[in-house]
Amino acid sequence: MLYHVIIFAPLIGALIAGTAGTKFGRNILNEKLCMVLTTSILFTSAALSWVSLVKVGINHEAVDIKVLRWIDVGNFKADWAFKIDTLTAVMLVVVNSVSALVHLYSWGYMSDDNYKPRFFSYLSLFTFAMLMLVTSNNFIQLFFGWEGVGLASYLLIGYYFKKDTANAASIKAFVTNRVGDVGLALGVMTVFLVFGSVNFDTVFSSILENSDRKLSFLSFEINALELIAALLFIGAMGKSAQFLLHVWLPDAMEGPTPVSALIHAATMVTAGVFLICRASAIYDAAPITSGFITAIGAFTAFFAASVALVQNDIK
């Protein structure tokens, strides 16, 4: 029950604020009540996330919680389940704590805005999607959370929808991330092709026996694990704004400053890092792709630092 509250509470807050607090719900709740509700829910989730970190990180009470059988078609099966280990517990703390503080900061920053319930609903929706991503126990659920984060970031970057620049920035971010998501989707398909499953535990336990497997493409033979690692990394490049897929990041500043903090500082850009960490067993068996990741990461850091030297706008 602890983890159900942590994960689904932000979704409930988003639904209430997004319906009852807007014209869609005929303003059943006033904006102040929506702000109090969503912020208090996030602080509750953040506090419970620290409890989960103690349970998992110190007491070693890692768990797998099955919610329901999501997909069951032929040999393709996927559950909606939560994988709570140390990596997940740390991400729960990071996502919920940062999001709670962003909610609180938004009280002052958005004080003159006329659509506060909609803004807080988007923030909570973003948080829920990120929580779905980091608690996934299979690649399909991870992809679901991944796309949810992309949708929420699109809504937040284009929050000032009456500004043409904000609309253009949100579309640019959405399309650029979809390029990366094509790579991720192909990677997930290849995982199922090679391992016959999308469950993390099943896939990672079968890596050794598939380490030399080859896949044929046109007239080429490619190592299956190298291909999977490369495709998954393309998805991570989009979310973490690595070189070539970084072009959406500067334009994303069209959103309100709390959005910049939530997306760029500690949550959305860590989605790519989380994916690489979760699939680390695959990358251990794919040295060529791992070397490519190191090169791209190092160049992106150098490139971004060089660009920052001549910037005079702190945002």
mmCIF file of C-alpha atoms in Angstrom, residues 8-185:
data_model
loop_
_atom_site.group_PDB
_atom_site.id
_atom_site.type_symbol
_atom_site.label_atom_id
_atom_site.label_comp_id
_atom_site.label_asym_id
_atom_site.label_seq_id
_atom_site.Cartn_x
_atom_site.Cartn_y
_atom_site.Cartn_z
ATOM 1 C CA PHE A 8 -0.817 7.072 -7.637
ATOM 2 C CA ALA A 9 -1.351 10.032 -5.274
ATOM 3 C CA PRO A 10 0.106 12.567 -7.772
ATOM 4 C CA LEU A 11 -2.198 11.169 -10.480
ATOM 5 C CA ILE A 12 -5.220 11.689 -8.237
ATOM 6 C CA GLY A 13 -4.096 15.263 -7.553
ATOM 7 C CA ALA A 14 -3.623 15.892 -11.278
ATOM 8 C CA LEU A 15 -7.092 14.558 -12.122
ATOM 9 C CA ILE A 16 -8.824 16.567 -9.400
ATOM 10 C CA ALA A 17 -7.029 19.835 -10.219
ATOM 11 C CA GLY A 18 -7.397 19.287 -13.955
ATOM 12 C CA THR A 19 -11.123 18.644 -13.830
ATOM 13 C CA ALA A 20 -12.785 20.118 -10.748
ATOM 14 C CA GLY A 21 -10.490 23.171 -10.705
ATOM 15 C CA THR A 22 -10.952 24.243 -14.333
ATOM 16 C CA LYS A 23 -13.810 25.321 -16.564
ATOM 17 C CA PHE A 24 -14.085 21.705 -17.670
ATOM 18 C CA GLY A 25 -15.295 20.940 -14.152
ATOM 19 C CA ARG A 26 -17.161 24.236 -13.868
ATOM 20 C CA ASN A 27 -14.627 25.421 -11.268
ATOM 21 C CA ILE A 28 -16.001 23.203 -8.503
ATOM 22 C CA LEU A 29 -12.790 23.819 -6.536
ATOM 23 C CA ASN A 30 -11.211 27.249 -6.299
ATOM 24 C CA GLU A 31 -7.615 27.659 -7.419
ATOM 25 C CA LYS A 32 -6.233 27.996 -3.898
ATOM 26 C CA LEU A 33 -7.741 24.664 -2.878
ATOM 27 C CA CYS A 34 -6.272 22.991 -5.988
ATOM 28 C CA MET A 35 -2.840 24.387 -5.135
ATOM 29 C CA VAL A 36 -3.080 23.198 -1.529
ATOM 30 C CA LEU A 37 -4.327 19.766 -2.584
ATOM 31 C CA THR A 38 -1.672 19.033 -5.218
ATOM 32 C CA THR A 39 1.196 20.420 -3.128
ATOM 33 C CA SER A 40 0.198 18.555 0.033
ATOM 34 C CA ILE A 41 -0.131 15.325 -1.966
ATOM 35 C CA LEU A 42 3.381 15.757 -3.375
ATOM 36 C CA PHE A 43 4.881 16.452 0.043
ATOM 37 C CA THR A 44 3.125 13.341 1.355
ATOM 38 C CA SER A 45 4.544 11.264 -1.508
ATOM 39 C CA ALA A 46 7.984 12.767 -0.902
ATOM 40 C CA ALA A 47 7.875 11.897 2.809
ATOM 41 C CA LEU A 48 6.778 8.338 2.047
ATOM 42 C CA SER A 49 9.554 8.081 -0.559
ATOM 43 C CA TRP A 50 12.124 8.689 2.180
ATOM 44 C CA VAL A 51 10.467 5.911 4.188
ATOM 45 C CA SER A 52 10.785 3.585 1.192
ATOM 46 C CA LEU A 53 14.464 4.517 0.819
ATOM 47 C CA VAL A 54 15.096 3.455 4.413
ATOM 48 C CA LYS A 55 13.150 0.210 3.923
ATOM 49 C CA VAL A 56 14.936 -0.710 0.704
ATOM 50 C CA GLY A 57 18.342 0.922 1.046
ATOM 51 C CA ILE A 58 19.025 0.136 4.707
ATOM 52 C CA ASN A 59 16.729 -2.752 5.570
ATOM 53 C CA HIS A 60 17.115 -4.367 2.115
ATOM 54 C CA GLU A 61 13.366 -4.925 1.699
ATOM 55 C CA ALA A 62 13.327 -4.851 -2.117
ATOM 56 C CA VAL A 63 9.976 -5.968 -3.548
ATOM 57 C CA ASP A 64 8.145 -6.641 -6.815
ATOM 58 C CA ILE A 65 4.472 -5.683 -6.662
ATOM 59 C CA LYS A 66 2.145 -6.895 -9.415
ATOM 60 C CA VAL A 67 -0.846 -4.632 -10.027
ATOM 61 C CA LEU A 68 -2.463 -6.410 -12.986
ATOM 62 C CA ARG A 69 -1.746 -8.364 -16.172
ATOM 63 C CA TRP A 70 -1.539 -5.618 -18.739
ATOM 64 C CA ILE A 71 -0.859 -7.400 -22.042
ATOM 65 C CA ASP A 72 -1.374 -11.094 -22.798
ATOM 66 C CA VAL A 73 -1.227 -11.762 -26.537
ATOM 67 C CA GLY A 74 0.300 -15.059 -27.673
ATOM 68 C CA ASN A 75 3.810 -15.267 -26.255
ATOM 69 C CA PHE A 76 3.877 -11.547 -25.495
ATOM 70 C CA LYS A 77 3.042 -10.924 -21.845
ATOM 71 C CA ALA A 78 3.563 -7.797 -19.768
ATOM 72 C CA ASP A 79 2.405 -6.969 -16.254
ATOM 73 C CA TRP A 80 1.751 -3.589 -14.744
ATOM 74 C CA ALA A 81 4.044 -4.039 -11.764
ATOM 75 C CA PHE A 82 6.399 -2.084 -9.531
ATOM 76 C CA LYS A 83 10.043 -3.068 -9.156
ATOM 77 C CA ILE A 84 11.238 -1.447 -5.936
ATOM 78 C CA ASP A 85 14.988 -1.804 -5.478
ATOM 79 C CA THR A 86 17.707 0.620 -4.370
ATOM 80 C CA LEU A 87 17.849 2.384 -7.749
ATOM 81 C CA THR A 88 14.087 2.871 -7.761
ATOM 82 C CA ALA A 89 14.014 4.039 -4.126
ATOM 83 C CA VAL A 90 16.645 6.701 -4.830
ATOM 84 C CA MET A 91 14.738 7.922 -7.896
ATOM 85 C CA LEU A 92 11.474 8.051 -5.922
ATOM 86 C CA VAL A 93 13.140 10.369 -3.418
ATOM 87 C CA VAL A 94 14.665 12.568 -6.126
ATOM 88 C CA VAL A 95 11.526 12.866 -8.253
ATOM 89 C CA ASN A 96 9.030 13.420 -5.437
ATOM 90 C CA SER A 97 11.240 15.727 -3.363
ATOM 91 C CA VAL A 98 12.135 17.990 -6.287
ATOM 92 C CA SER A 99 8.564 17.993 -7.571
ATOM 93 C CA ALA A 100 7.183 18.870 -4.127
ATOM 94 C CA LEU A 101 9.571 21.828 -3.845
ATOM 95 C CA VAL A 102 8.700 22.960 -7.375
ATOM 96 C CA HIS A 103 4.999 22.836 -6.465
ATOM 97 C CA LEU A 104 5.691 24.979 -3.399
ATOM 98 C CA TYR A 105 7.850 27.479 -5.307
ATOM 99 C CA SER A 106 5.129 27.779 -7.951
ATOM 100 C CA TRP A 107 2.765 29.275 -5.393
ATOM 101 C CA GLY A 108 4.722 32.518 -5.510
ATOM 102 C CA TYR A 109 5.985 32.386 -9.074
ATOM 103 C CA MET A 110 2.556 31.722 -10.599
ATOM 104 C CA SER A 111 0.653 34.032 -8.229
ATOM 105 C CA ASP A 112 -0.466 36.345 -11.053
ATOM 106 C CA ASP A 113 -1.422 33.553 -13.437
ATOM 107 C CA ASN A 114 -5.089 32.979 -14.245
ATOM 108 C CA TYR A 115 -4.850 29.238 -14.880
ATOM 109 C CA LYS A 116 -3.177 27.901 -11.748
ATOM 110 C CA PRO A 117 -5.236 24.662 -11.475
ATOM 111 C CA ARG A 118 -4.206 23.677 -15.003
ATOM 112 C CA PHE A 119 -0.546 24.375 -14.250
ATOM 113 C CA PHE A 120 -0.530 22.365 -11.034
ATOM 114 C CA SER A 121 -2.413 19.562 -12.769
ATOM 115 C CA TYR A 122 0.311 19.380 -15.436
ATOM 116 C CA LEU A 123 3.053 19.339 -12.791
ATOM 117 C CA SER A 124 1.394 16.470 -10.937
ATOM 118 C CA LEU A 125 0.793 14.569 -14.185
ATOM 119 C CA PHE A 126 4.471 14.944 -15.057
ATOM 120 C CA THR A 127 5.418 13.598 -11.633
ATOM 121 C CA PHE A 128 3.130 10.563 -11.993
ATOM 122 C CA ALA A 129 4.551 9.726 -15.431
ATOM 123 C CA MET A 130 8.081 9.944 -14.063
ATOM 124 C CA LEU A 131 7.148 7.693 -11.142
ATOM 125 C CA MET A 132 5.661 5.151 -13.541
ATOM 126 C CA LEU A 133 8.919 5.191 -15.469
ATOM 127 C CA VAL A 134 11.238 4.638 -12.511
ATOM 128 C CA THR A 135 9.094 1.927 -10.860
ATOM 129 C CA SER A 136 8.590 -0.164 -14.010
ATOM 130 C CA ASN A 137 9.589 -3.820 -13.930
ATOM 131 C CA ASN A 138 9.517 -4.298 -17.707
ATOM 132 C CA PHE A 139 10.384 -2.370 -20.843
ATOM 133 C CA ILE A 140 6.757 -1.854 -21.920
ATOM 134 C CA GLN A 141 5.800 -0.123 -18.683
ATOM 135 C CA LEU A 142 9.004 1.911 -18.871
ATOM 136 C CA PHE A 143 8.031 3.003 -22.388
ATOM 137 C CA PHE A 144 4.554 3.969 -21.136
ATOM 138 C CA GLY A 145 6.064 6.209 -18.454
ATOM 139 C CA TRP A 146 8.606 7.504 -20.977
ATOM 140 C CA GLU A 147 5.866 8.682 -23.332
ATOM 141 C CA GLY A 148 3.873 10.122 -20.431
ATOM 142 C CA VAL A 149 6.844 12.263 -19.454
ATOM 143 C CA GLY A 150 7.123 13.425 -23.068
ATOM 144 C CA LEU A 151 3.450 14.396 -23.158
ATOM 145 C CA ALA A 152 3.612 16.251 -19.837
ATOM 146 C CA SER A 153 6.750 18.151 -20.877
ATOM 147 C CA TYR A 154 4.990 19.177 -24.102
ATOM 148 C CA LEU A 155 2.047 20.527 -22.106
ATOM 149 C CA LEU A 156 4.291 22.372 -19.637
ATOM 150 C CA ILE A 157 6.640 23.926 -22.201
ATOM 151 C CA GLY A 158 3.614 25.123 -24.178
ATOM 152 C CA TYR A 159 1.775 26.273 -21.046
ATOM 153 C CA TYR A 160 1.530 29.851 -22.353
ATOM 154 C CA PHE A 161 -0.396 28.596 -25.360
ATOM 155 C CA LYS A 162 -1.278 32.106 -26.557
ATOM 156 C CA LYS A 163 2.409 32.771 -27.314
ATOM 157 C CA ASP A 164 3.542 31.564 -30.728
ATOM 158 C CA THR A 165 7.088 31.028 -29.454
ATOM 159 C CA ALA A 166 5.849 28.774 -26.644
ATOM 160 C CA ASN A 167 3.769 26.706 -29.062
ATOM 161 C CA ALA A 168 6.725 26.346 -31.426
ATOM 162 C CA ALA A 169 9.036 25.356 -28.563
ATOM 163 C CA SER A 170 6.644 22.710 -27.254
ATOM 164 C CA ILE A 171 6.235 21.177 -30.713
ATOM 165 C CA LYS A 172 10.005 21.208 -31.262
ATOM 166 C CA ALA A 173 10.591 19.452 -27.931
ATOM 167 C CA PHE A 174 7.855 16.915 -28.660
ATOM 168 C CA VAL A 175 9.084 16.061 -32.165
ATOM 169 C CA THR A 176 12.768 15.890 -31.176
ATOM 170 C CA ASN A 177 11.986 13.538 -28.320
ATOM 171 C CA ARG A 178 9.895 11.372 -30.630
ATOM 172 C CA VAL A 179 13.008 10.835 -32.753
ATOM 173 C CA GLY A 180 14.727 9.385 -29.707
ATOM 174 C CA ASP A 181 11.612 7.442 -28.782
ATOM 175 C CA VAL A 182 11.655 5.639 -32.132
ATOM 176 C CA GLY A 183 15.053 4.272 -31.137
ATOM 177 C CA LEU A 184 13.742 3.234 -27.734
ATOM 178 C CA ALA A 185 10.685 1.546 -29.270
#
